Each structure stands twice: as C-alpha cells, then as structure tokens.
mmCIF file of C-alpha atoms in Angstrom:
data_model
loop_
_atom_site.group_PDB
_atom_site.id
_atom_site.type_symbol
_atom_site.label_atom_id
_atom_site.label_comp_id
_atom_site.label_asym_id
_atom_site.label_seq_id
_atom_site.Cartn_x
_atom_site.Cartn_y
_atom_site.Cartn_z
ATOM 1 C CA MET A 1 -0.026 -0.063 0.000
ATOM 2 C CA ASP A 2 1.026 3.477 -0.576
ATOM 3 C CA THR A 3 1.260 5.073 2.959
ATOM 4 C CA SER A 4 2.589 8.331 1.446
ATOM 5 C CA ALA A 5 -0.835 9.578 0.029
ATOM 6 C CA PRO A 6 -1.619 13.003 1.266
ATOM 7 C CA PRO A 7 -4.392 12.960 4.224
ATOM 8 C CA ALA A 8 -7.687 13.275 2.986
ATOM 9 C CA GLU A 9 -11.177 13.871 4.494
ATOM 10 C CA LEU A 10 -14.995 13.060 3.646
ATOM 11 C CA ASP A 11 -17.826 15.367 4.632
ATOM 12 C CA GLU A 12 -21.218 13.876 5.620
ATOM 13 C CA ASP A 13 -22.482 13.615 1.915
ATOM 14 C CA GLY A 14 -19.001 11.689 1.200
ATOM 15 C CA LEU A 15 -19.898 9.368 3.906
ATOM 16 C CA ALA A 16 -23.280 8.798 2.279
ATOM 17 C CA MET A 17 -21.652 8.194 -0.907
ATOM 18 C CA LEU A 18 -19.416 5.626 0.368
ATOM 19 C CA VAL A 19 -22.253 3.599 1.763
ATOM 20 C CA ASP A 20 -23.987 3.966 -1.890
ATOM 21 C CA ALA A 21 -20.527 2.851 -3.559
ATOM 22 C CA LEU A 22 -20.145 -0.025 -1.149
ATOM 23 C CA GLN A 23 -23.909 -1.117 -2.031
ATOM 24 C CA ALA A 24 -23.113 -0.686 -5.835
ATOM 25 C CA ARG A 25 -20.557 -3.361 -5.359
ATOM 26 C CA GLY A 26 -23.166 -6.046 -4.432
ATOM 27 C CA LEU A 27 -22.260 -5.826 -0.816
ATOM 28 C CA ALA A 28 -24.696 -5.721 2.255
ATOM 29 C CA VAL A 29 -23.512 -2.638 4.311
ATOM 30 C CA ILE A 30 -23.672 -3.700 8.107
ATOM 31 C CA GLY A 31 -23.317 -0.834 10.400
ATOM 32 C CA PRO A 32 -24.697 0.741 13.643
ATOM 33 C CA THR A 33 -28.086 1.859 13.911
ATOM 34 C CA VAL A 34 -30.704 2.691 16.848
ATOM 35 C CA ARG A 35 -32.913 0.063 17.698
ATOM 36 C CA ASP A 36 -34.950 -1.289 21.006
ATOM 37 C CA GLY A 37 -32.935 1.472 23.222
ATOM 38 C CA ALA A 38 -29.424 0.429 21.953
ATOM 39 C CA ILE A 39 -27.148 0.805 19.108
ATOM 40 C CA VAL A 40 -27.254 -2.269 17.311
ATOM 41 C CA LEU A 41 -25.376 -3.432 14.200
ATOM 42 C CA ALA A 42 -27.792 -4.147 11.127
ATOM 43 C CA GLU A 43 -28.074 -3.986 7.451
ATOM 44 C CA LEU A 44 -28.159 -0.309 6.369
ATOM 45 C CA THR A 45 -30.200 0.867 3.337
ATOM 46 C CA SER A 46 -28.502 4.221 3.319
ATOM 47 C CA ALA A 47 -26.239 6.258 5.588
ATOM 48 C CA ASP A 48 -29.471 8.121 6.834
ATOM 49 C CA GLU A 49 -29.718 5.125 9.425
ATOM 50 C CA LEU A 50 -26.591 5.867 11.141
ATOM 51 C CA PRO A 51 -27.208 6.985 14.717
ATOM 52 C CA TYR A 52 -26.632 10.522 14.240
ATOM 53 C CA GLY A 53 -26.706 12.590 17.361
ATOM 54 C CA TRP A 54 -26.665 9.435 19.765
ATOM 55 C CA GLY A 55 -24.054 8.557 22.338
ATOM 56 C CA VAL A 56 -23.804 5.717 25.043
ATOM 57 C CA GLU A 57 -23.471 5.820 28.776
ATOM 58 C CA ALA A 58 -22.168 2.415 30.062
ATOM 59 C CA GLU A 59 -20.910 1.130 33.346
ATOM 60 C CA ALA A 60 -20.967 -2.100 35.057
ATOM 61 C CA GLY A 61 -24.264 -3.645 34.562
ATOM 62 C CA THR A 62 -25.482 -0.515 32.853
ATOM 63 C CA TYR A 63 -26.131 0.538 29.203
ATOM 64 C CA ARG A 64 -28.014 3.594 27.998
ATOM 65 C CA LEU A 65 -28.648 5.837 25.031
ATOM 66 C CA ARG A 66 -28.064 9.543 25.456
ATOM 67 C CA ARG A 67 -28.761 12.305 23.193
ATOM 68 C CA ARG A 68 -25.928 14.313 22.184
ATOM 69 C CA ASP A 69 -25.750 17.909 21.321
ATOM 70 C CA ASP A 70 -24.111 17.304 17.950
ATOM 71 C CA ARG A 71 -24.706 15.086 14.866
ATOM 72 C CA ALA A 72 -21.594 12.790 15.347
ATOM 73 C CA ALA A 73 -22.604 9.186 13.926
ATOM 74 C CA PHE A 74 -19.947 7.279 15.731
ATOM 75 C CA ALA A 75 -19.752 8.729 18.853
ATOM 76 C CA HIS A 76 -20.624 5.935 20.831
ATOM 77 C CA SER A 77 -19.169 2.829 22.299
ATOM 78 C CA ALA A 78 -19.628 -0.944 21.887
ATOM 79 C CA GLY A 79 -23.394 -1.951 21.664
ATOM 80 C CA PRO A 80 -24.619 -5.595 22.627
ATOM 81 C CA GLN A 81 -23.499 -7.167 19.342
ATOM 82 C CA SER A 82 -20.345 -7.584 17.836
ATOM 83 C CA TRP A 83 -19.274 -8.627 14.209
ATOM 84 C CA LYS A 84 -18.927 -12.277 15.016
ATOM 85 C CA THR A 85 -22.678 -12.193 14.866
ATOM 86 C CA PHE A 86 -22.035 -11.867 10.740
ATOM 87 C CA LEU A 87 -18.907 -13.734 10.626
ATOM 88 C CA HIS A 88 -19.647 -16.475 13.045
ATOM 89 C CA PRO A 89 -23.507 -16.485 13.186
ATOM 90 C CA PRO A 90 -25.431 -17.829 16.341
ATOM 91 C CA ARG A 91 -27.075 -20.551 14.120
ATOM 92 C CA ALA A 92 -25.555 -22.137 10.892
ATOM 93 C CA ARG A 93 -26.539 -25.282 9.136
ATOM 94 C CA LEU A 94 -24.052 -27.706 8.577
ATOM 95 C CA TRP A 95 -25.636 -30.426 6.464
ATOM 96 C CA GLN A 96 -28.936 -31.911 5.629
ATOM 97 C CA ALA A 97 -30.055 -35.558 4.866
ATOM 98 C CA ASP A 98 -32.835 -36.962 3.053
ATOM 99 C CA ARG A 99 -34.196 -40.628 2.790
ATOM 100 C CA ALA A 100 -35.651 -41.802 -0.329
ATOM 101 C CA GLU A 101 -38.496 -44.101 -0.725
ATOM 102 C CA ASP A 102 -36.026 -46.967 -1.372
ATOM 103 C CA GLY A 103 -34.478 -46.257 1.983
ATOM 104 C CA THR A 104 -31.281 -44.712 0.293
ATOM 105 C CA VAL A 105 -30.247 -41.642 2.192
ATOM 106 C CA THR A 106 -28.491 -38.544 0.533
ATOM 107 C CA VAL A 107 -26.325 -36.390 2.602
ATOM 108 C CA ARG A 108 -25.499 -32.814 1.326
ATOM 109 C CA GLU A 109 -23.365 -30.144 2.996
ATOM 110 C CA ASP A 110 -24.509 -26.691 3.121
ATOM 111 C CA ASP A 111 -22.895 -24.971 -0.042
ATOM 112 C CA ASP A 112 -24.754 -21.827 -0.326
ATOM 113 C CA PRO A 113 -22.619 -18.812 -1.381
ATOM 114 C CA PRO A 114 -21.416 -16.790 1.575
ATOM 115 C CA PRO A 115 -22.997 -13.408 2.095
ATOM 116 C CA ARG A 116 -20.853 -10.619 0.962
ATOM 117 C CA TYR A 117 -20.615 -7.732 3.624
ATOM 118 C CA ALA A 118 -19.303 -4.586 4.051
ATOM 119 C CA PHE A 119 -18.636 -3.751 7.646
ATOM 120 C CA LEU A 120 -18.984 0.226 8.371
ATOM 121 C CA GLY A 121 -17.774 1.442 11.821
ATOM 122 C CA VAL A 122 -15.442 -1.467 13.176
ATOM 123 C CA ARG A 123 -13.670 -0.219 16.078
ATOM 124 C CA PRO A 124 -10.088 -0.861 16.468
ATOM 125 C CA CYS A 125 -10.645 -3.165 19.330
ATOM 126 C CA ASP A 126 -13.178 -5.138 17.253
ATOM 127 C CA LEU A 127 -10.685 -5.281 14.523
ATOM 128 C CA ARG A 128 -8.469 -6.998 16.815
ATOM 129 C CA ALA A 129 -11.214 -9.474 17.852
ATOM 130 C CA ILE A 130 -11.875 -10.234 14.197
ATOM 131 C CA ALA A 131 -8.057 -11.031 13.764
ATOM 132 C CA VAL A 132 -8.362 -13.197 16.871
ATOM 133 C CA GLN A 133 -11.189 -15.084 15.399
ATOM 134 C CA ASP A 134 -9.490 -15.377 12.074
ATOM 135 C CA ARG A 135 -6.474 -17.214 14.065
ATOM 136 C CA VAL A 136 -9.145 -19.378 15.927
ATOM 137 C CA LEU A 137 -11.234 -20.172 13.195
ATOM 138 C CA THR A 138 -9.195 -20.175 10.009
ATOM 139 C CA GLY A 139 -6.056 -21.131 11.415
ATOM 140 C CA GLY A 140 -4.504 -24.527 11.946
ATOM 141 C CA ALA A 141 -5.720 -27.684 10.217
ATOM 142 C CA TYR A 142 -9.623 -27.573 10.693
ATOM 143 C CA ALA A 143 -10.478 -24.257 9.173
ATOM 144 C CA ASP A 144 -14.386 -23.259 9.955
ATOM 145 C CA PRO A 145 -16.501 -23.798 6.846
ATOM 146 C CA VAL A 146 -18.991 -20.812 7.659
ATOM 147 C CA TYR A 147 -16.505 -18.227 9.158
ATOM 148 C CA GLY A 148 -13.792 -18.478 6.611
ATOM 149 C CA PRO A 149 -15.804 -17.684 3.453
ATOM 150 C CA ARG A 150 -17.657 -14.785 5.094
ATOM 151 C CA ARG A 151 -14.609 -13.217 6.297
ATOM 152 C CA ALA A 152 -12.624 -13.540 2.931
ATOM 153 C CA ALA A 153 -15.447 -11.707 1.392
ATOM 154 C CA ALA A 154 -15.843 -9.009 3.800
ATOM 155 C CA PHE A 155 -14.688 -5.291 3.252
ATOM 156 C CA ILE A 156 -13.811 -3.418 6.422
ATOM 157 C CA VAL A 157 -14.251 0.006 7.189
ATOM 158 C CA VAL A 158 -12.838 0.928 10.571
ATOM 159 C CA THR A 159 -13.752 3.980 12.564
ATOM 160 C CA GLU A 160 -11.293 5.128 15.071
ATOM 161 C CA CYS A 161 -12.746 5.712 18.685
ATOM 162 C CA THR A 162 -12.886 9.216 20.157
ATOM 163 C CA GLU A 163 -15.743 8.609 22.662
ATOM 164 C CA PRO A 164 -14.983 5.693 25.029
ATOM 165 C CA SER A 165 -17.531 4.737 27.478
ATOM 166 C CA GLY A 166 -16.936 3.940 31.198
ATOM 167 C CA VAL A 167 -16.342 0.531 30.784
ATOM 168 C CA CYS A 168 -13.619 0.765 27.989
ATOM 169 C CA PHE A 169 -10.194 -0.271 28.603
ATOM 170 C CA CYS A 170 -8.785 -1.001 24.813
ATOM 171 C CA ALA A 171 -5.796 1.695 25.621
ATOM 172 C CA SER A 172 -4.396 -0.709 28.280
ATOM 173 C CA MET A 173 -4.669 -3.770 26.032
ATOM 174 C CA GLY A 174 -2.849 -2.202 23.255
ATOM 175 C CA THR A 175 -5.972 -2.495 20.892
ATOM 176 C CA GLY A 176 -7.368 1.132 20.601
ATOM 177 C CA PRO A 177 -8.648 3.683 20.432
ATOM 178 C CA GLY A 178 -6.511 4.215 17.346
ATOM 179 C CA LEU A 179 -5.438 2.045 14.690
ATOM 180 C CA PRO A 180 -2.601 -0.352 16.026
ATOM 181 C CA ASP A 181 0.411 -0.808 13.856
ATOM 182 C CA GLY A 182 -0.191 -3.774 11.448
ATOM 183 C CA ALA A 183 -3.938 -3.430 11.344
ATOM 184 C CA VAL A 184 -5.684 -5.128 8.283
ATOM 185 C CA TYR A 185 -8.487 -3.066 7.036
ATOM 186 C CA ASP A 186 -9.657 -1.782 3.727
ATOM 187 C CA LEU A 187 -10.642 1.783 4.498
ATOM 188 C CA ALA A 188 -10.293 3.540 8.045
ATOM 189 C CA LEU A 189 -12.266 6.673 9.128
ATOM 190 C CA THR A 190 -11.688 9.274 11.937
ATOM 191 C CA GLU A 191 -14.916 11.448 12.786
ATOM 192 C CA THR A 192 -14.365 14.796 13.963
ATOM 193 C CA ILE A 193 -17.060 17.865 14.710
ATOM 194 C CA GLU A 194 -15.928 20.877 12.805
ATOM 195 C CA PRO A 195 -17.815 24.172 12.523
ATOM 196 C CA GLU A 196 -18.787 23.487 9.058
ATOM 197 C CA GLY A 197 -20.195 20.089 9.925
ATOM 198 C CA LEU A 198 -18.983 16.428 10.332
ATOM 199 C CA ARG A 199 -15.613 15.366 9.003
ATOM 200 C CA TYR A 200 -14.077 11.975 8.484
ATOM 201 C CA LEU A 201 -10.412 11.556 8.070
ATOM 202 C CA VAL A 202 -9.763 8.873 5.545
ATOM 203 C CA ARG A 203 -7.054 6.341 4.314
ATOM 204 C CA ALA A 204 -6.937 3.449 2.353
ATOM 205 C CA GLY A 205 -5.368 -0.121 3.820
ATOM 206 C CA SER A 206 -5.759 -2.174 0.877
ATOM 207 C CA PRO A 207 -6.227 -2.198 -2.935
ATOM 208 C CA ASP A 208 -10.057 -2.809 -2.641
ATOM 209 C CA GLY A 209 -10.087 0.248 -0.208
ATOM 210 C CA GLU A 210 -8.026 2.372 -2.657
ATOM 211 C CA ASP A 211 -10.337 1.820 -5.355
ATOM 212 C CA VAL A 212 -13.502 2.764 -3.436
ATOM 213 C CA LEU A 213 -11.655 5.840 -1.973
ATOM 214 C CA ALA A 214 -10.944 6.818 -5.596
ATOM 215 C CA GLY A 215 -14.722 7.157 -6.470
ATOM 216 C CA LEU A 216 -15.499 9.377 -3.558
ATOM 217 C CA PRO A 217 -15.156 13.337 -3.297
ATOM 218 C CA THR A 218 -12.619 13.976 -0.694
ATOM 219 C CA HIS A 219 -10.939 17.304 0.320
ATOM 220 C CA PRO A 220 -7.303 18.026 1.631
ATOM 221 C CA THR A 221 -6.590 17.946 5.252
ATOM 222 C CA ASP A 222 -3.768 17.689 7.636
ATOM 223 C CA GLY A 223 -5.451 15.429 9.756
ATOM 224 C CA GLU A 224 -4.401 16.775 13.046
ATOM 225 C CA HIS A 225 -7.845 17.385 14.584
ATOM 226 C CA ALA A 226 -8.425 13.618 14.012
ATOM 227 C CA ARG A 227 -5.200 12.712 15.483
ATOM 228 C CA ARG A 228 -5.623 14.676 18.617
ATOM 229 C CA ALA A 229 -9.075 13.406 18.850
ATOM 230 C CA VAL A 230 -8.012 9.846 19.129
ATOM 231 C CA ALA A 231 -5.141 10.809 21.419
ATOM 232 C CA ASP A 232 -7.599 12.409 24.025
ATOM 233 C CA ALA A 233 -9.725 9.415 23.855
ATOM 234 C CA ALA A 234 -6.863 7.093 25.147
ATOM 235 C CA GLY A 235 -6.890 9.385 28.146
ATOM 236 C CA ARG A 236 -10.393 9.089 28.612
ATOM 237 C CA MET A 237 -10.801 5.166 29.079
ATOM 238 C CA GLY A 238 -13.321 4.337 31.868
ATOM 239 C CA ARG A 239 -11.029 1.418 33.107
ATOM 240 C CA THR A 240 -7.641 -0.144 32.589
ATOM 241 C CA MET A 241 -6.329 -3.488 33.105
ATOM 242 C CA ASP A 242 -2.781 -4.176 33.762
ATOM 243 C CA PRO A 243 -1.537 -6.593 31.121
ATOM 244 C CA THR A 244 1.613 -7.593 32.796
ATOM 245 C CA ASP A 245 2.098 -11.268 32.578
ATOM 246 C CA LEU A 246 -1.654 -12.113 32.883
ATOM 247 C CA ARG A 247 -0.785 -15.759 31.694
ATOM 248 C CA SER A 248 1.243 -16.463 34.619
ATOM 249 C CA LEU A 249 -1.153 -14.727 36.815
ATOM 250 C CA MET A 250 -4.084 -16.783 35.784
ATOM 251 C CA ALA A 251 -1.904 -20.025 36.144
ATOM 252 C CA GLY A 252 -0.730 -19.099 39.726
ATOM 253 C CA THR A 253 -4.290 -18.276 41.015
ATOM 254 C CA MET A 254 -6.205 -21.287 40.635
ATOM 255 C CA THR A 255 -7.033 -21.643 44.269
ATOM 256 C CA ALA A 256 -7.587 -18.048 45.085
ATOM 257 C CA GLU A 257 -10.068 -17.172 47.346
ATOM 258 C CA ARG A 258 -11.451 -14.283 45.082
ATOM 259 C CA TRP A 259 -12.966 -16.969 42.956
ATOM 260 C CA ASP A 260 -15.385 -17.646 45.687
ATOM 261 C CA GLN A 261 -16.334 -14.110 45.879
ATOM 262 C CA VAL A 262 -17.047 -13.507 42.372
ATOM 263 C CA ALA A 263 -18.969 -17.025 42.209
ATOM 264 C CA ASP A 264 -21.241 -15.614 45.057
ATOM 265 C CA ARG A 265 -22.428 -13.079 42.384
ATOM 266 C CA CYS A 266 -22.321 -14.633 39.052
ATOM 267 C CA LEU A 267 -25.530 -15.946 37.941
ATOM 268 C CA THR A 268 -23.974 -18.072 35.232
ATOM 269 C CA CYS A 269 -26.385 -16.709 32.677
ATOM 270 C CA GLY A 270 -23.456 -16.451 29.955
ATOM 271 C CA ASN A 271 -24.030 -12.961 28.752
ATOM 272 C CA CYS A 272 -20.521 -12.199 28.924
ATOM 273 C CA THR A 273 -19.445 -14.855 26.656
ATOM 274 C CA MET A 274 -22.605 -14.058 24.178
ATOM 275 C CA VAL A 275 -21.454 -10.415 23.823
ATOM 276 C CA CYS A 276 -17.840 -11.245 23.743
ATOM 277 C CA PRO A 277 -16.191 -10.190 20.394
ATOM 278 C CA THR A 278 -13.680 -13.229 20.596
ATOM 279 C CA CYS A 279 -15.791 -16.031 22.269
ATOM 280 C CA PHE A 280 -16.413 -18.741 19.801
ATOM 281 C CA CYS A 281 -17.461 -22.068 21.583
ATOM 282 C CA THR A 282 -20.412 -23.942 19.768
ATOM 283 C CA THR A 283 -22.372 -26.940 20.009
ATOM 284 C CA THR A 284 -24.410 -29.078 17.450
ATOM 285 C CA GLU A 285 -28.021 -30.252 17.252
ATOM 286 C CA GLU A 286 -29.820 -32.388 14.993
ATOM 287 C CA THR A 287 -33.561 -31.895 14.023
ATOM 288 C CA THR A 288 -35.840 -34.336 11.831
ATOM 289 C CA ASP A 289 -39.252 -34.050 10.301
ATOM 290 C CA LEU A 290 -42.249 -35.918 11.800
ATOM 291 C CA ILE A 291 -41.727 -38.725 9.756
ATOM 292 C CA GLY A 292 -38.143 -39.061 9.879
ATOM 293 C CA ASP A 293 -37.312 -38.700 6.264
ATOM 294 C CA HIS A 294 -35.389 -35.501 6.396
ATOM 295 C CA ALA A 295 -32.655 -34.487 8.830
ATOM 296 C CA GLU A 296 -30.518 -31.340 9.552
ATOM 297 C CA ARG A 297 -27.450 -30.729 11.721
ATOM 298 C CA TRP A 298 -27.195 -27.123 12.952
ATOM 299 C CA ARG A 299 -24.429 -25.621 14.974
ATOM 300 C CA ARG A 300 -25.325 -22.713 17.521
ATOM 301 C CA TRP A 301 -23.297 -20.748 19.825
ATOM 302 C CA ASP A 302 -22.582 -22.299 23.275
ATOM 303 C CA SER A 303 -21.306 -21.057 26.406
ATOM 304 C CA CYS A 304 -18.724 -22.518 29.218
ATOM 305 C CA PHE A 305 -21.032 -21.251 31.713
ATOM 306 C CA ASP A 306 -23.851 -23.517 30.549
ATOM 307 C CA LEU A 307 -23.693 -26.767 33.087
ATOM 308 C CA ASP A 308 -23.835 -29.004 30.201
ATOM 309 C CA PHE A 309 -20.995 -27.335 28.326
ATOM 310 C CA SER A 310 -18.450 -29.751 30.099
ATOM 311 C CA TYR A 311 -20.994 -32.557 30.882
ATOM 312 C CA LEU A 312 -19.377 -36.254 30.210
ATOM 313 C CA HIS A 313 -21.778 -39.257 30.033
ATOM 314 C CA GLY A 314 -21.468 -41.265 33.014
ATOM 315 C CA THR A 315 -19.978 -38.774 35.374
ATOM 316 C CA GLY A 316 -21.865 -35.377 34.874
ATOM 317 C CA PRO A 317 -20.607 -31.883 34.296
ATOM 318 C CA VAL A 318 -16.601 -31.415 34.909
ATOM 319 C CA ARG A 319 -17.426 -27.979 36.128
ATOM 320 C CA SER A 320 -20.401 -28.045 38.349
ATOM 321 C CA SER A 321 -19.788 -24.892 40.241
ATOM 322 C CA ALA A 322 -20.064 -21.206 39.419
ATOM 323 C CA ARG A 323 -16.582 -20.949 40.862
ATOM 324 C CA SER A 324 -15.350 -23.480 38.501
ATOM 325 C CA ARG A 325 -17.115 -21.996 35.557
ATOM 326 C CA TYR A 326 -16.185 -18.335 35.897
ATOM 327 C CA ARG A 327 -12.560 -19.376 36.528
ATOM 328 C CA GLN A 328 -12.744 -21.684 33.449
ATOM 329 C CA TRP A 329 -13.668 -18.421 31.214
ATOM 330 C CA LEU A 330 -11.133 -15.862 32.717
ATOM 331 C CA THR A 331 -8.314 -18.188 32.931
ATOM 332 C CA HIS A 332 -8.830 -19.214 29.065
ATOM 333 C CA LYS A 333 -9.602 -15.656 28.173
ATOM 334 C CA LEU A 334 -6.482 -14.152 29.713
ATOM 335 C CA GLY A 335 -4.268 -17.073 30.323
ATOM 336 C CA THR A 336 -4.494 -20.289 28.312
ATOM 337 C CA TRP A 337 -5.770 -18.423 25.192
ATOM 338 C CA HIS A 338 -1.872 -17.544 24.800
ATOM 339 C CA ASP A 339 -1.006 -21.081 24.829
ATOM 340 C CA GLN A 340 -3.592 -21.942 21.891
ATOM 341 C CA PHE A 341 -3.668 -18.961 19.974
ATOM 342 C CA GLY A 342 -0.581 -16.887 20.818
ATOM 343 C CA SER A 343 -2.284 -13.758 22.064
ATOM 344 C CA SER A 344 -4.764 -12.823 24.635
ATOM 345 C CA GLY A 345 -8.326 -13.434 23.989
ATOM 346 C CA CYS A 346 -9.518 -10.249 25.492
ATOM 347 C CA VAL A 347 -9.481 -6.887 23.559
ATOM 348 C CA GLY A 348 -10.788 -4.338 26.164
ATOM 349 C CA CYS A 349 -13.940 -3.743 24.307
ATOM 350 C CA GLY A 350 -15.799 -3.828 27.862
ATOM 351 C CA ARG A 351 -19.028 -5.422 26.795
ATOM 352 C CA CYS A 352 -19.005 -8.267 29.160
ATOM 353 C CA ILE A 353 -18.992 -5.728 31.999
ATOM 354 C CA ALA A 354 -21.723 -3.355 30.713
ATOM 355 C CA TRP A 355 -23.906 -6.347 29.784
ATOM 356 C CA CYS A 356 -23.274 -8.570 32.830
ATOM 357 C CA PRO A 357 -26.681 -8.124 34.735
ATOM 358 C CA VAL A 358 -25.021 -8.217 38.334
ATOM 359 C CA GLY A 359 -22.291 -5.747 36.982
ATOM 360 C CA ILE A 360 -19.071 -8.208 37.504
ATOM 361 C CA ASP A 361 -16.041 -6.469 36.062
ATOM 362 C CA LEU A 362 -13.077 -8.370 34.873
ATOM 363 C CA THR A 363 -10.615 -5.631 35.273
ATOM 364 C CA GLU A 364 -11.494 -5.482 38.862
ATOM 365 C CA GLU A 365 -11.410 -9.336 39.205
ATOM 366 C CA VAL A 366 -8.131 -9.300 37.829
ATOM 367 C CA ALA A 367 -6.797 -6.428 39.926
ATOM 368 C CA ALA A 368 -8.133 -8.344 42.866
ATOM 369 C CA LEU A 369 -6.426 -11.801 42.060
ATOM 370 C CA ARG A 370 -3.051 -9.740 41.442
ATOM 371 C CA ALA A 371 -3.441 -8.077 44.899
ATOM 372 C CA GLU A 372 -4.181 -11.716 46.371
ATOM 373 C CA ALA A 373 -1.320 -13.340 44.582
ATOM 374 C CA GLU A 374 1.088 -10.396 45.817
ATOM 375 C CA THR A 375 0.120 -10.496 49.402
ATOM 376 C CA SER A 376 0.482 -14.413 49.236
ATOM 377 C CA GLU A 377 4.020 -14.256 47.975
ATOM 378 C CA GLY A 378 4.652 -11.804 50.878
ATOM 379 C CA ALA A 379 3.411 -13.885 53.473
ATOM 380 C CA PRO A 380 5.943 -15.432 55.712
#
C-alpha cells in the first residue's frame, strides 16, 4: 500500500456516497443504528440510518443511550453485538440428509454462497477481535467452513474511537482507540466535529479500499484534529487492566479465594460469552421432520457457563460450580488463550462488564487476583 498519500477527508455527503458505493459493489452494508434502546449492528439501506446524534453511557451492569448535542454518527462505544454475529453466526446449518422411498439416504453439505458484507464502523478493538477469530477459526488444520468464506468476502471500514465509555479499556490492552500497527482493513475513518459539519479523515488500507476511495469526493486536510481526538480518547478510558504477565497470573491463582467472591455474584447466565467478540464456542444439534425422512445438523453458539457444556456421560459436568465455570472463562480468556492462539482473548471492549446483569467487572477481578497473589507471595 502507498502510505505516502496525502491525508484526505470526507464530509457527510461523502460518507453517504461511501455507503452507496459499497452497495453498488453488491455488498450488504452492516453498520450501527438505533433499535430497541440500543445501538445495534444491522444492514443499512442508506447512511441516514446511522445513529446521528446518539451517544452511550455504560458502566458495570448498565447501558443507556443518550442524546448528544451534535450530529456525530460514531460517537458511541460498543453495543450488545459484535461483528462475530455476521462472521460466526449464532446458528448455522452444517448439512442436511434426506431418505428416499427405497431407503437410500443422501447427505448434502450446505454450499450456499456466503453473504458478502461491508462492515461500516468497526472499532479498532473489534478489528483486533476479528483478527483473533481469524486465528481461531481459519488457522490450523480445521478451518471453519462457515467463518472462512464470510471473512474472505468482507470489506472492512474501521472507525477510530473518539468517545470511549465507562467500561472501555482498550488503551491498556494495546488494541485502541486508534488503529494499532499492522492492522488489516480496507478503509479507515476518524470522525471529527468541525464548525462546518462532520468530517471524516479517510485512508485506504488495501487495494480494494483504494479503489472505493478513488470514487469518493475527498478534500485535503492535515488530519491533526482527528489525530488529537483519538489521542485524547486514549486518556479518557473508563477502566484499565494491568496486562503484565496475565498468563502467569491466571495460572498461579487457581486456588485464590477471590474466585469464591465472584462466584457468589455470578448468575452463570453466559451473557459475557454471548457479547464477547472473541468467544467462539459452539455445540451441535440435530432436527428431523415428523416422519423421519429429513434431518438437519445445526451449529449454535454455546457457553462455558452452561452446566452441560462440560458434561461427560457417566460422570456429569466437569465444572459443576459457578466458581469453576467463571474461573474457566477468565483463565482461558486471559491465560491459556496464549498457549492455544498466541495472544490474549480479551481486546478491552468492555461489553462483558456492561452486559453482566450483576455488574461483574473483569478488570476489577484481575486486579483483586493480582493483589491476592502479591499478598500471598509476601506472606511469611
């Protein structure tokens, strides 16, 4: 990529033309919009459906929309969905089988062409989450047949974050609010509010991105306002997590008393795993028609908080207590994920904090585990 291109910006009309240009390429544009009291991700018919003038207040166990006194379209933090909803869908049919009158059975894998998406408004933390799921679901010998084709066809428009919420901690995880080095994307935007209206610093990150950008009306800019807005956002994160050697911390605190305290509050509802942009666990189930001539196998999201997730026939669930299930989730996310996939499984988006019905905060839990470990090390 030519990184020496002079900085350029779009105005609000240019943003609308970007949506039109992506649709003209046959892409379903998925972006943020307001629905049911939240900013959700859905297919947009035009840029008019973006959440202009809406912001978010989020804290542990709390998420509220609020009206802003400007028209910013991307001045909100992560909502209840992440992009895995579209790349690694909650339900996917894997195959179906039919029995003919002579008793022969025909099994057919699902070979429908994958949907072609353009993701508009991907935050840098969520871009890292997509990279994490790339390693999990397309790396190694067993590439996922649903995720891979969807991911390969996706056009990604990143929007750097300038309005972190009270649960965000991407800055301490090195995943935002600006684009980290080595990020893979097609176009990147940074929204600023200028006296003359909304402006979007825009740059291309791929040949496809360059091609789309060449058809849009851009204006020269020095980009300084946008860069300052992102730098300011890094200093306004609602939370932080000390990332120092989390793998060893998790491995060394398996018997910590803190697990009992968090287990007393955890409802094991699994909300944290559903909203997490990197959790990927699934289960399978079969369905048949009433006469048994047609059967289908479906894959659906599952959660390590489900009692049946670790069920072994003859012995029951391996992790029968809330303590063991919460510990499994956190130690995998922050610890053994490194062993499996070479990185942390947490990107600092804060969704699991906001959407936990009892407000369990993993940054608080990690700090408590670290303090307990340091106290134990200092004990005589």
